Structure formats: structure tokens, C-alpha cells
Amino acid sequence: MIKKVKKLDREIMDRLLTIWLTTNIRTHDFIDATYWYEKKEVLKKELPKAEIYYCEMNSQIVGFMGIVDKSYLAGIFVESTYQNRKIGQKLIEAAKKEKERISLHVYGKNKGAIRFYFRNGFRKVDEQMDESTGEKEYLMIWENIKQI
């Protein structure tokens, strides 16, 4: 079931940080794990500012996504044992119901994520170098285009 965080308490924060860290290390094996451990403190400060959608199964959060600045998707993170169950897609669909436009950056080497975003209606509009990692990343955008 997809929900939005109403109050980001310590228990939820710890769970989100764990999912975020393990997912980033696993899916971004082309970036040294130390990078993600160092970013964890930054995330602790940024999470309370984000609009967080999460998926709960058996009373436990198994995946989430964060939107900042009203329409920027900072990331989707799903615990490995729950991947390939359409959780990411359900999270995106929940956000699409509330947003007219969603943008994000994705690493060029993260082919699975790129395919996922294309399947969910995003288009690549630009590419650049992520200065903090030295990796190529793409800017992707989804827009709710209403038919006349």
C-alpha cells in the first residue's frame, strides 16, 4: 500500500536511511560505497524537507521515494527482496496523480533505472557530468499532457 509520510519520526527516518543506503550501494556499484556512507548525514538533513511516498507491506516500509522542490524526484529506493513487484511503478503513479511535472537525474550506467523511467513516461532531455562522482547523468522529465 502506498502512503505519504505525515510525520517523519526517528523510526521511519532510520528505516528510510537503511533502505536508501543499501539500495544505493547495490544499484550504483560503479560508485565507491564510501560515497554513499558520506552522503548519509546529508540525507538525514534533507529527508524532513522532502515529500515522501512509501510502500508498506506486512507493517514494514519496503520502499520509498522523495520529492523535493515540489516536483524533483530525488530517488526511488526499494529493498532488494521486494524489487520486481511493481513497487517503484506504484510510487511513481501516486506522485503522477498529484503532480503536473516530475524531473529527476539518473546515472547513465544505471540502465535498469533508465528503462524503468522510460517505461513510466519519462523522456531524456539533457545529460551532464555529476561533479561529485565524475559519472555521466541524464535529466529526465515526465509531464502530464492533457489531451484536448
Short mmCIF file of N, CA, C and O in Angstrom, two decimals:
data_model
loop_
_atom_site.label_atom_id
_atom_site.label_comp_id
_atom_site.label_asym_id
_atom_site.label_seq_id
_atom_site.Cartn_x
_atom_site.Cartn_y
_atom_site.Cartn_z
N MET A 1 0.84 -1.18 0.00
CA MET A 1 0.00 0.00 0.00
C MET A 1 0.89 1.25 0.00
O MET A 1 1.84 1.33 0.75
N ILE A 2 0.57 2.20 -0.86
CA ILE A 2 1.34 3.44 -0.97
C ILE A 2 0.72 4.50 -0.06
O ILE A 2 -0.49 4.72 -0.07
N LYS A 3 1.57 5.15 0.72
CA LYS A 3 1.14 6.20 1.63
C LYS A 3 2.13 7.36 1.56
O LYS A 3 3.22 7.20 0.99
N LYS A 4 1.76 8.48 2.16
CA LYS A 4 2.68 9.60 2.29
C LYS A 4 3.03 9.77 3.76
O LYS A 4 2.19 9.59 4.63
N VAL A 5 4.28 10.11 4.02
CA VAL A 5 4.72 10.34 5.40
C VAL A 5 4.07 11.62 5.89
O VAL A 5 4.21 12.68 5.27
N LYS A 6 3.37 11.51 7.00
CA LYS A 6 2.76 12.70 7.62
C LYS A 6 3.71 13.29 8.66
O LYS A 6 3.86 14.48 8.77
N LYS A 7 4.33 12.40 9.44
CA LYS A 7 5.28 12.83 10.46
C LYS A 7 6.50 11.93 10.38
O LYS A 7 6.41 10.72 10.56
N LEU A 8 7.63 12.54 10.10
CA LEU A 8 8.87 11.79 9.94
C LEU A 8 9.53 11.60 11.32
O LEU A 8 10.33 12.41 11.76
N ASP A 9 9.13 10.51 11.99
CA ASP A 9 9.72 10.25 13.31
C ASP A 9 11.03 9.46 13.15
O ASP A 9 11.42 9.09 12.05
N ARG A 10 11.70 9.23 14.24
CA ARG A 10 13.02 8.58 14.21
C ARG A 10 12.95 7.17 13.62
O ARG A 10 13.83 6.75 12.87
N GLU A 11 11.91 6.43 13.98
CA GLU A 11 11.77 5.06 13.48
C GLU A 11 11.65 5.04 11.96
O GLU A 11 12.31 4.25 11.28
N ILE A 12 10.80 5.90 11.42
CA ILE A 12 10.64 5.97 9.96
C ILE A 12 11.94 6.46 9.32
O ILE A 12 12.40 5.90 8.32
N MET A 13 12.55 7.48 9.90
CA MET A 13 13.81 8.02 9.38
C MET A 13 14.87 6.92 9.30
O MET A 13 15.53 6.76 8.27
N ASP A 14 15.03 6.15 10.36
CA ASP A 14 16.03 5.08 10.38
C ASP A 14 15.76 4.04 9.30
O ASP A 14 16.67 3.56 8.63
N ARG A 15 14.50 3.70 9.13
CA ARG A 15 14.12 2.70 8.11
C ARG A 15 14.42 3.23 6.71
O ARG A 15 14.98 2.52 5.88
N LEU A 16 14.07 4.49 6.44
CA LEU A 16 14.32 5.09 5.13
C LEU A 16 15.82 5.16 4.85
O LEU A 16 16.27 4.86 3.73
N LEU A 17 16.59 5.56 5.85
CA LEU A 17 18.04 5.66 5.67
C LEU A 17 18.66 4.30 5.36
O LEU A 17 19.56 4.20 4.52
N THR A 18 18.19 3.26 6.02
CA THR A 18 18.70 1.91 5.76
C THR A 18 18.40 1.48 4.34
O THR A 18 19.28 0.98 3.63
N ILE A 19 17.16 1.67 3.91
CA ILE A 19 16.77 1.30 2.54
C ILE A 19 17.58 2.13 1.54
O ILE A 19 18.09 1.60 0.55
N TRP A 20 17.71 3.42 1.78
CA TRP A 20 18.44 4.32 0.89
C TRP A 20 19.89 3.86 0.72
O TRP A 20 20.39 3.75 -0.39
N LEU A 21 20.55 3.58 1.84
CA LEU A 21 21.96 3.22 1.80
C LEU A 21 22.18 1.88 1.09
O LEU A 21 23.00 1.78 0.16
N THR A 22 21.45 0.87 1.48
CA THR A 22 21.67 -0.46 0.89
C THR A 22 21.31 -0.47 -0.60
O THR A 22 22.00 -1.10 -1.40
N THR A 23 20.25 0.24 -0.96
CA THR A 23 19.85 0.28 -2.37
C THR A 23 20.87 1.03 -3.21
O THR A 23 21.24 0.58 -4.30
N ASN A 24 21.36 2.16 -2.73
CA ASN A 24 22.36 2.91 -3.49
C ASN A 24 23.65 2.12 -3.68
O ASN A 24 24.22 2.11 -4.77
N ILE A 25 24.10 1.46 -2.64
CA ILE A 25 25.34 0.68 -2.75
C ILE A 25 25.16 -0.45 -3.77
O ILE A 25 26.03 -0.70 -4.59
N ARG A 26 24.02 -1.09 -3.75
CA ARG A 26 23.77 -2.23 -4.64
C ARG A 26 23.56 -1.78 -6.09
O ARG A 26 24.11 -2.37 -7.01
N THR A 27 22.77 -0.74 -6.31
CA THR A 27 22.43 -0.35 -7.68
C THR A 27 23.47 0.56 -8.33
O THR A 27 23.45 0.73 -9.54
N HIS A 28 24.32 1.15 -7.53
CA HIS A 28 25.37 2.02 -8.06
C HIS A 28 26.74 1.44 -7.75
O HIS A 28 27.59 2.10 -7.18
N ASP A 29 26.94 0.20 -8.17
CA ASP A 29 28.21 -0.48 -7.88
C ASP A 29 29.40 0.16 -8.59
O ASP A 29 30.55 -0.16 -8.31
N PHE A 30 29.13 1.08 -9.51
CA PHE A 30 30.19 1.81 -10.22
C PHE A 30 30.69 3.02 -9.42
O PHE A 30 31.59 3.72 -9.84
N ILE A 31 30.07 3.26 -8.26
CA ILE A 31 30.49 4.34 -7.36
C ILE A 31 30.93 3.69 -6.05
O ILE A 31 30.22 2.82 -5.51
N ASP A 32 32.06 4.11 -5.52
CA ASP A 32 32.58 3.55 -4.29
C ASP A 32 31.56 3.70 -3.15
O ASP A 32 30.97 4.78 -2.99
N ALA A 33 31.36 2.66 -2.38
CA ALA A 33 30.39 2.66 -1.28
C ALA A 33 30.64 3.78 -0.27
O ALA A 33 29.70 4.29 0.35
N THR A 34 31.90 4.17 -0.12
CA THR A 34 32.24 5.25 0.81
C THR A 34 31.46 6.52 0.50
O THR A 34 31.05 7.24 1.40
N TYR A 35 31.24 6.78 -0.79
CA TYR A 35 30.49 7.96 -1.22
C TYR A 35 29.10 7.99 -0.57
O TYR A 35 28.66 9.02 -0.06
N TRP A 36 28.43 6.84 -0.58
CA TRP A 36 27.07 6.77 -0.04
C TRP A 36 27.07 6.91 1.48
O TRP A 36 26.18 7.56 2.05
N TYR A 37 28.05 6.30 2.15
CA TYR A 37 28.14 6.45 3.60
C TYR A 37 28.35 7.91 3.98
O TYR A 37 27.76 8.40 4.94
N GLU A 38 29.16 8.62 3.19
CA GLU A 38 29.40 10.03 3.47
C GLU A 38 28.16 10.89 3.21
O GLU A 38 27.93 11.88 3.89
N LYS A 39 27.34 10.50 2.24
CA LYS A 39 26.12 11.26 1.90
C LYS A 39 24.98 11.02 2.89
O LYS A 39 24.00 11.74 2.91
N LYS A 40 25.10 9.98 3.70
CA LYS A 40 24.02 9.62 4.63
C LYS A 40 23.69 10.76 5.59
O LYS A 40 22.52 11.03 5.86
N GLU A 41 24.68 11.47 6.09
CA GLU A 41 24.43 12.59 7.01
C GLU A 41 23.69 13.73 6.31
O GLU A 41 22.82 14.37 6.89
N VAL A 42 24.04 13.96 5.05
CA VAL A 42 23.34 14.99 4.26
C VAL A 42 21.87 14.60 4.11
O VAL A 42 20.98 15.43 4.27
N LEU A 43 21.65 13.33 3.82
CA LEU A 43 20.28 12.84 3.63
C LEU A 43 19.45 13.02 4.90
O LEU A 43 18.27 13.37 4.83
N LYS A 44 20.05 12.79 6.05
CA LYS A 44 19.33 12.96 7.33
C LYS A 44 18.75 14.37 7.44
O LYS A 44 17.66 14.56 7.96
N LYS A 45 19.50 15.35 6.94
CA LYS A 45 19.04 16.75 7.00
C LYS A 45 18.02 17.05 5.91
O LYS A 45 17.15 17.89 6.09
N GLU A 46 18.13 16.37 4.77
CA GLU A 46 17.27 16.66 3.63
C GLU A 46 15.92 15.92 3.67
O GLU A 46 14.92 16.44 3.18
N LEU A 47 15.89 14.73 4.24
CA LEU A 47 14.64 13.95 4.26
C LEU A 47 13.46 14.71 4.86
O LEU A 47 12.36 14.65 4.31
N PRO A 48 13.65 15.42 5.98
CA PRO A 48 12.49 16.12 6.54
C PRO A 48 11.91 17.20 5.62
O PRO A 48 10.76 17.59 5.76
N LYS A 49 12.68 17.66 4.65
CA LYS A 49 12.22 18.68 3.71
C LYS A 49 11.48 18.07 2.52
O LYS A 49 10.85 18.78 1.75
N ALA A 50 11.58 16.77 2.35
CA ALA A 50 11.02 16.09 1.18
C ALA A 50 9.58 15.64 1.41
O ALA A 50 9.14 15.43 2.54
N GLU A 51 8.89 15.50 0.31
CA GLU A 51 7.56 14.89 0.28
C GLU A 51 7.85 13.41 0.06
O GLU A 51 8.39 13.03 -0.98
N ILE A 52 7.55 12.57 1.03
CA ILE A 52 7.95 11.17 0.96
C ILE A 52 6.73 10.26 0.79
O ILE A 52 5.80 10.28 1.59
N TYR A 53 6.79 9.48 -0.28
CA TYR A 53 5.80 8.44 -0.53
C TYR A 53 6.48 7.13 -0.18
O TYR A 53 7.66 6.94 -0.48
N TYR A 54 5.73 6.21 0.43
CA TYR A 54 6.35 4.93 0.78
C TYR A 54 5.39 3.78 0.56
O TYR A 54 4.16 3.97 0.49
N CYS A 55 5.97 2.61 0.46
CA CYS A 55 5.19 1.38 0.31
C CYS A 55 5.38 0.56 1.57
O CYS A 55 6.51 0.32 1.99
N GLU A 56 4.26 0.14 2.12
CA GLU A 56 4.28 -0.65 3.34
C GLU A 56 3.72 -2.03 3.05
O GLU A 56 2.68 -2.16 2.42
N MET A 57 4.44 -3.05 3.50
CA MET A 57 3.98 -4.43 3.38
C MET A 57 4.24 -5.11 4.72
O MET A 57 5.32 -4.96 5.29
N ASN A 58 3.25 -5.83 5.20
CA ASN A 58 3.38 -6.51 6.49
C ASN A 58 3.83 -5.55 7.59
O ASN A 58 4.72 -5.85 8.38
N SER A 59 3.24 -4.36 7.60
CA SER A 59 3.51 -3.32 8.59
C SER A 59 4.96 -2.81 8.59
O SER A 59 5.44 -2.31 9.59
N GLN A 60 5.64 -2.97 7.47
CA GLN A 60 7.02 -2.50 7.37
C GLN A 60 7.23 -1.74 6.06
O GLN A 60 6.74 -2.16 5.01
N ILE A 61 7.97 -0.64 6.12
CA ILE A 61 8.29 0.11 4.91
C ILE A 61 9.30 -0.69 4.11
O ILE A 61 10.35 -1.09 4.63
N VAL A 62 8.98 -0.93 2.82
CA VAL A 62 9.87 -1.72 1.97
C VAL A 62 10.42 -0.91 0.80
O VAL A 62 11.30 -1.38 0.07
N GLY A 63 9.89 0.29 0.62
CA GLY A 63 10.37 1.15 -0.45
C GLY A 63 9.81 2.54 -0.28
O GLY A 63 8.80 2.74 0.38
N PHE A 64 10.52 3.52 -0.89
CA PHE A 64 10.04 4.90 -0.80
C PHE A 64 10.63 5.75 -1.90
O PHE A 64 11.56 5.34 -2.60
N MET A 65 10.06 6.91 -2.07
CA MET A 65 10.64 7.92 -2.95
C MET A 65 10.46 9.28 -2.31
O MET A 65 9.54 9.48 -1.51
N GLY A 66 11.37 10.17 -2.65
CA GLY A 66 11.32 11.52 -2.10
C GLY A 66 11.24 12.55 -3.21
O GLY A 66 11.97 12.46 -4.20
N ILE A 67 10.34 13.51 -3.05
CA ILE A 67 10.21 14.61 -4.00
C ILE A 67 10.54 15.89 -3.25
O ILE A 67 10.02 16.14 -2.17
N VAL A 68 11.43 16.67 -3.85
CA VAL A 68 11.83 17.95 -3.27
C VAL A 68 11.50 19.07 -4.25
O VAL A 68 11.32 18.83 -5.45
N ASP A 69 11.44 20.28 -3.73
CA ASP A 69 11.13 21.45 -4.57
C ASP A 69 9.88 21.24 -5.42
O ASP A 69 9.84 21.60 -6.59
N LYS A 70 8.88 20.62 -4.85
CA LYS A 70 7.56 20.38 -5.42
C LYS A 70 7.49 19.36 -6.56
O LYS A 70 6.48 18.72 -6.74
N SER A 71 8.58 19.20 -7.35
CA SER A 71 8.46 18.29 -8.49
C SER A 71 9.74 17.55 -8.87
O SER A 71 9.78 16.89 -9.90
N TYR A 72 10.78 17.64 -8.05
CA TYR A 72 12.02 16.94 -8.38
C TYR A 72 12.10 15.62 -7.62
O TYR A 72 12.09 15.61 -6.38
N LEU A 73 12.16 14.55 -8.36
CA LEU A 73 12.24 13.21 -7.76
C LEU A 73 13.70 12.94 -7.38
O LEU A 73 14.55 12.72 -8.25
N ALA A 74 13.97 12.98 -6.10
CA ALA A 74 15.34 12.78 -5.61
C ALA A 74 15.75 11.32 -5.70
O ALA A 74 16.94 11.02 -5.72
N GLY A 75 14.79 10.40 -5.76
CA GLY A 75 15.12 9.00 -5.91
C GLY A 75 14.01 8.07 -5.49
O GLY A 75 13.11 8.45 -4.75
N ILE A 76 14.08 6.86 -6.02
CA ILE A 76 13.18 5.76 -5.64
C ILE A 76 14.08 4.65 -5.11
O ILE A 76 15.07 4.29 -5.74
N PHE A 77 13.71 4.12 -3.96
CA PHE A 77 14.53 3.11 -3.31
C PHE A 77 13.63 1.98 -2.81
O PHE A 77 12.73 2.23 -2.02
N VAL A 78 13.90 0.78 -3.29
CA VAL A 78 13.10 -0.39 -2.90
C VAL A 78 14.05 -1.47 -2.41
O VAL A 78 15.04 -1.79 -3.08
N GLU A 79 13.75 -2.00 -1.24
CA GLU A 79 14.55 -3.08 -0.66
C GLU A 79 14.69 -4.21 -1.68
O GLU A 79 13.71 -4.56 -2.35
N SER A 80 15.86 -4.80 -1.76
CA SER A 80 16.13 -5.80 -2.82
C SER A 80 15.15 -6.96 -2.83
O SER A 80 14.75 -7.42 -3.89
N THR A 81 14.76 -7.45 -1.67
CA THR A 81 13.84 -8.60 -1.63
C THR A 81 12.43 -8.24 -2.12
O THR A 81 11.62 -9.13 -2.35
N TYR A 82 12.15 -6.95 -2.27
CA TYR A 82 10.83 -6.52 -2.73
C TYR A 82 10.86 -5.93 -4.14
O TYR A 82 9.84 -5.44 -4.63
N GLN A 83 12.01 -5.98 -4.80
CA GLN A 83 12.09 -5.45 -6.15
C GLN A 83 11.38 -6.37 -7.12
O GLN A 83 11.12 -7.53 -6.82
N ASN A 84 11.04 -5.81 -8.28
CA ASN A 84 10.31 -6.53 -9.33
C ASN A 84 8.90 -6.92 -8.90
O ASN A 84 8.38 -7.95 -9.32
N ARG A 85 8.32 -6.11 -8.05
CA ARG A 85 6.92 -6.31 -7.61
C ARG A 85 6.07 -5.07 -7.92
O ARG A 85 5.04 -4.87 -7.32
N LYS A 86 6.57 -4.22 -8.81
CA LYS A 86 5.87 -3.01 -9.26
C LYS A 86 5.75 -1.94 -8.18
O LYS A 86 4.92 -1.04 -8.27
N ILE A 87 6.57 -2.02 -7.14
CA ILE A 87 6.51 -1.02 -6.07
C ILE A 87 6.96 0.34 -6.58
O ILE A 87 6.30 1.35 -6.34
N GLY A 88 8.06 0.37 -7.33
CA GLY A 88 8.53 1.63 -7.90
C GLY A 88 7.49 2.26 -8.80
O GLY A 88 7.24 3.47 -8.75
N GLN A 89 6.85 1.44 -9.60
CA GLN A 89 5.81 1.93 -10.51
C GLN A 89 4.63 2.51 -9.72
O GLN A 89 4.10 3.57 -10.05
N LYS A 90 4.23 1.83 -8.66
CA LYS A 90 3.11 2.33 -7.84
C LYS A 90 3.48 3.65 -7.16
O LYS A 90 2.63 4.53 -7.02
N LEU A 91 4.73 3.77 -6.74
CA LEU A 91 5.17 5.03 -6.14
C LEU A 91 5.10 6.16 -7.15
O LEU A 91 4.57 7.24 -6.87
N ILE A 92 5.60 5.91 -8.36
CA ILE A 92 5.56 6.92 -9.43
C ILE A 92 4.11 7.28 -9.75
O ILE A 92 3.77 8.46 -9.91
N GLU A 93 3.24 6.29 -9.85
CA GLU A 93 1.83 6.55 -10.18
C GLU A 93 1.17 7.42 -9.11
O GLU A 93 0.36 8.30 -9.44
N ALA A 94 1.51 7.20 -7.86
CA ALA A 94 0.95 8.02 -6.78
C ALA A 94 1.37 9.48 -6.94
O ALA A 94 0.55 10.39 -6.78
N ALA A 95 2.62 9.70 -7.29
CA ALA A 95 3.10 11.07 -7.47
C ALA A 95 2.48 11.71 -8.71
O ALA A 95 2.12 12.90 -8.69
N LYS A 96 2.31 10.93 -9.76
CA LYS A 96 1.72 11.47 -11.00
C LYS A 96 0.29 11.95 -10.79
O LYS A 96 -0.17 12.86 -11.48
N LYS A 97 -0.41 11.37 -9.83
CA LYS A 97 -1.78 11.81 -9.54
C LYS A 97 -1.81 13.21 -8.94
O LYS A 97 -2.81 13.91 -9.03
N GLU A 98 -0.69 13.62 -8.33
CA GLU A 98 -0.63 14.92 -7.65
C GLU A 98 0.20 15.96 -8.37
O GLU A 98 0.15 17.13 -8.03
N LYS A 99 1.00 15.53 -9.33
CA LYS A 99 1.95 16.43 -9.98
C LYS A 99 1.62 16.62 -11.45
O LYS A 99 1.12 15.72 -12.10
N GLU A 100 1.96 17.79 -11.97
CA GLU A 100 1.82 18.05 -13.40
C GLU A 100 3.12 17.72 -14.13
O GLU A 100 3.13 17.46 -15.32
N ARG A 101 4.22 17.76 -13.37
CA ARG A 101 5.54 17.56 -13.96
C ARG A 101 6.47 16.97 -12.89
O ARG A 101 6.41 17.38 -11.74
N ILE A 102 7.31 16.03 -13.31
CA ILE A 102 8.30 15.45 -12.41
C ILE A 102 9.62 15.38 -13.17
O ILE A 102 9.66 14.91 -14.32
N SER A 103 10.68 15.85 -12.54
CA SER A 103 12.01 15.75 -13.15
C SER A 103 12.92 14.96 -12.22
O SER A 103 12.64 14.82 -11.03
N LEU A 104 14.01 14.45 -12.78
CA LEU A 104 14.96 13.66 -12.00
C LEU A 104 16.28 13.57 -12.75
O LEU A 104 16.35 13.86 -13.94
N HIS A 105 17.31 13.15 -12.04
CA HIS A 105 18.59 12.80 -12.64
C HIS A 105 18.84 11.32 -12.37
O HIS A 105 18.51 10.82 -11.29
N VAL A 106 19.40 10.65 -13.37
CA VAL A 106 19.73 9.23 -13.23
C VAL A 106 21.10 9.01 -13.87
O VAL A 106 21.41 9.60 -14.90
N TYR A 107 21.91 8.18 -13.22
CA TYR A 107 23.23 7.89 -13.76
C TYR A 107 23.11 7.10 -15.06
O TYR A 107 22.31 6.18 -15.17
N GLY A 108 23.94 7.46 -16.03
CA GLY A 108 23.94 6.79 -17.33
C GLY A 108 24.23 5.30 -17.24
O GLY A 108 23.75 4.52 -18.05
N LYS A 109 25.00 4.89 -16.24
CA LYS A 109 25.33 3.47 -16.07
C LYS A 109 24.21 2.68 -15.39
O LYS A 109 24.27 1.45 -15.35
N ASN A 110 23.21 3.36 -14.88
CA ASN A 110 22.10 2.70 -14.20
C ASN A 110 21.02 2.35 -15.23
O ASN A 110 19.95 2.92 -15.26
N LYS A 111 21.35 1.39 -16.09
CA LYS A 111 20.49 1.03 -17.24
C LYS A 111 19.09 0.57 -16.80
O LYS A 111 18.10 0.90 -17.46
N GLY A 112 19.02 -0.18 -15.72
CA GLY A 112 17.70 -0.65 -15.25
C GLY A 112 16.80 0.51 -14.87
O GLY A 112 15.62 0.53 -15.21
N ALA A 113 17.35 1.51 -14.19
CA ALA A 113 16.56 2.68 -13.79
C ALA A 113 16.14 3.48 -15.01
O ALA A 113 15.00 3.95 -15.10
N ILE A 114 17.04 3.62 -15.98
CA ILE A 114 16.70 4.37 -17.20
C ILE A 114 15.54 3.69 -17.92
O ILE A 114 14.57 4.36 -18.31
N ARG A 115 15.60 2.37 -18.07
CA ARG A 115 14.48 1.63 -18.70
C ARG A 115 13.19 1.83 -17.91
O ARG A 115 12.12 2.03 -18.49
N PHE A 116 13.29 1.76 -16.60
CA PHE A 116 12.13 1.95 -15.73
C PHE A 116 11.49 3.32 -15.98
O PHE A 116 10.28 3.42 -16.16
N TYR A 117 12.29 4.37 -16.01
CA TYR A 117 11.74 5.71 -16.21
C TYR A 117 11.14 5.87 -17.60
O TYR A 117 10.07 6.47 -17.75
N PHE A 118 11.78 5.33 -18.63
CA PHE A 118 11.21 5.38 -19.97
C PHE A 118 9.84 4.69 -20.00
O PHE A 118 8.88 5.20 -20.55
N ARG A 119 9.78 3.50 -19.38
CA ARG A 119 8.50 2.75 -19.33
C ARG A 119 7.41 3.53 -18.62
O ARG A 119 6.23 3.32 -18.86
N ASN A 120 7.81 4.41 -17.72
CA ASN A 120 6.84 5.18 -16.95
C ASN A 120 6.63 6.59 -17.50
O ASN A 120 6.16 7.48 -16.79
N GLY A 121 6.96 6.78 -18.77
CA GLY A 121 6.60 8.01 -19.46
C GLY A 121 7.59 9.16 -19.35
O GLY A 121 7.29 10.27 -19.79
N PHE A 122 8.76 8.93 -18.78
CA PHE A 122 9.77 9.98 -18.71
C PHE A 122 10.53 10.04 -20.03
O PHE A 122 10.64 9.04 -20.73
N ARG A 123 11.07 11.21 -20.34
CA ARG A 123 11.91 11.35 -21.51
C ARG A 123 13.22 12.01 -21.10
O ARG A 123 13.25 12.83 -20.19
N LYS A 124 14.28 11.63 -21.79
CA LYS A 124 15.60 12.20 -21.53
C LYS A 124 15.67 13.55 -22.23
O LYS A 124 15.39 13.65 -23.42
N VAL A 125 16.04 14.60 -21.48
CA VAL A 125 16.10 15.94 -22.08
C VAL A 125 17.51 16.55 -22.05
O VAL A 125 17.76 17.52 -22.75
N ASP A 126 18.41 15.98 -21.26
CA ASP A 126 19.74 16.54 -21.18
C ASP A 126 20.68 15.52 -20.54
O ASP A 126 20.22 14.55 -19.91
N GLU A 127 21.96 15.73 -20.71
CA GLU A 127 22.94 14.92 -19.99
C GLU A 127 24.08 15.83 -19.54
O GLU A 127 24.33 16.87 -20.13
N GLN A 128 24.68 15.43 -18.43
CA GLN A 128 25.76 16.22 -17.84
C GLN A 128 26.64 15.30 -17.00
O GLN A 128 26.33 14.13 -16.83
N MET A 129 27.71 15.87 -16.48
CA MET A 129 28.61 15.12 -15.61
C MET A 129 28.27 15.48 -14.16
O MET A 129 28.16 16.66 -13.82
N ASP A 130 28.07 14.48 -13.33
CA ASP A 130 27.86 14.71 -11.90
C ASP A 130 29.23 14.98 -11.30
O ASP A 130 30.08 14.09 -11.25
N GLU A 131 29.45 16.21 -10.87
CA GLU A 131 30.77 16.61 -10.39
C GLU A 131 31.21 15.83 -9.16
O GLU A 131 32.40 15.58 -8.96
N SER A 132 30.28 15.43 -8.30
CA SER A 132 30.68 14.76 -7.06
C SER A 132 31.12 13.31 -7.29
O SER A 132 31.86 12.76 -6.48
N THR A 133 30.68 12.69 -8.40
CA THR A 133 31.06 11.30 -8.66
C THR A 133 31.89 11.14 -9.94
O THR A 133 32.50 10.09 -10.14
N GLY A 134 31.84 12.13 -10.81
CA GLY A 134 32.51 12.02 -12.11
C GLY A 134 31.76 11.14 -13.08
O GLY A 134 32.28 10.76 -14.13
N GLU A 135 30.51 10.83 -12.77
CA GLU A 135 29.68 9.96 -13.62
C GLU A 135 28.73 10.78 -14.49
O GLU A 135 28.21 11.81 -14.06
N LYS A 136 28.48 10.27 -15.70
CA LYS A 136 27.50 10.90 -16.57
C LYS A 136 26.11 10.65 -16.00
O LYS A 136 25.82 9.55 -15.50
N GLU A 137 25.26 11.68 -16.05
CA GLU A 137 23.88 11.51 -15.60
C GLU A 137 22.95 12.19 -16.59
O GLU A 137 23.34 13.11 -17.30
N TYR A 138 21.73 11.69 -16.64
CA TYR A 138 20.72 12.22 -17.54
C TYR A 138 19.66 12.95 -16.74
O TYR A 138 19.27 12.50 -15.66
N LEU A 139 19.17 14.04 -17.31
CA LEU A 139 17.99 14.72 -16.78
C LEU A 139 16.80 14.15 -17.53
O LEU A 139 16.79 14.14 -18.77
N MET A 140 15.84 13.65 -16.77
CA MET A 140 14.63 13.08 -17.38
C MET A 140 13.42 13.80 -16.82
O MET A 140 13.42 14.23 -15.66
N ILE A 141 12.39 13.91 -17.65
CA ILE A 141 11.18 14.65 -17.27
C ILE A 141 9.94 13.88 -17.68
O ILE A 141 9.90 13.28 -18.76
N TRP A 142 8.95 13.92 -16.82
CA TRP A 142 7.61 13.44 -17.14
C TRP A 142 6.68 14.63 -17.00
O TRP A 142 6.80 15.42 -16.05
N GLU A 143 5.78 14.79 -17.97
CA GLU A 143 4.79 15.86 -17.89
C GLU A 143 3.42 15.29 -18.16
O GLU A 143 3.26 14.44 -19.05
N ASN A 144 2.45 15.76 -17.42
CA ASN A 144 1.07 15.35 -17.60
C ASN A 144 0.50 16.17 -18.76
O ASN A 144 0.14 17.31 -18.60
N ILE A 145 0.49 15.55 -19.92
CA ILE A 145 -0.03 16.23 -21.11
C ILE A 145 -1.47 15.83 -21.28
O ILE A 145 -1.79 14.68 -21.59
N LYS A 146 -2.33 16.79 -21.08
CA LYS A 146 -3.77 16.53 -21.20
C LYS A 146 -4.19 16.62 -22.66
O LYS A 146 -3.82 17.56 -23.36
N GLN A 147 -4.95 15.65 -23.10
CA GLN A 147 -5.46 15.66 -24.46
C GLN A 147 -6.62 16.64 -24.58
O GLN A 147 -7.45 16.74 -23.70
N ILE A 148 -6.66 17.33 -25.70
CA ILE A 148 -7.74 18.31 -25.92
C ILE A 148 -8.94 17.63 -26.51
O ILE A 148 -8.86 16.75 -27.30
#
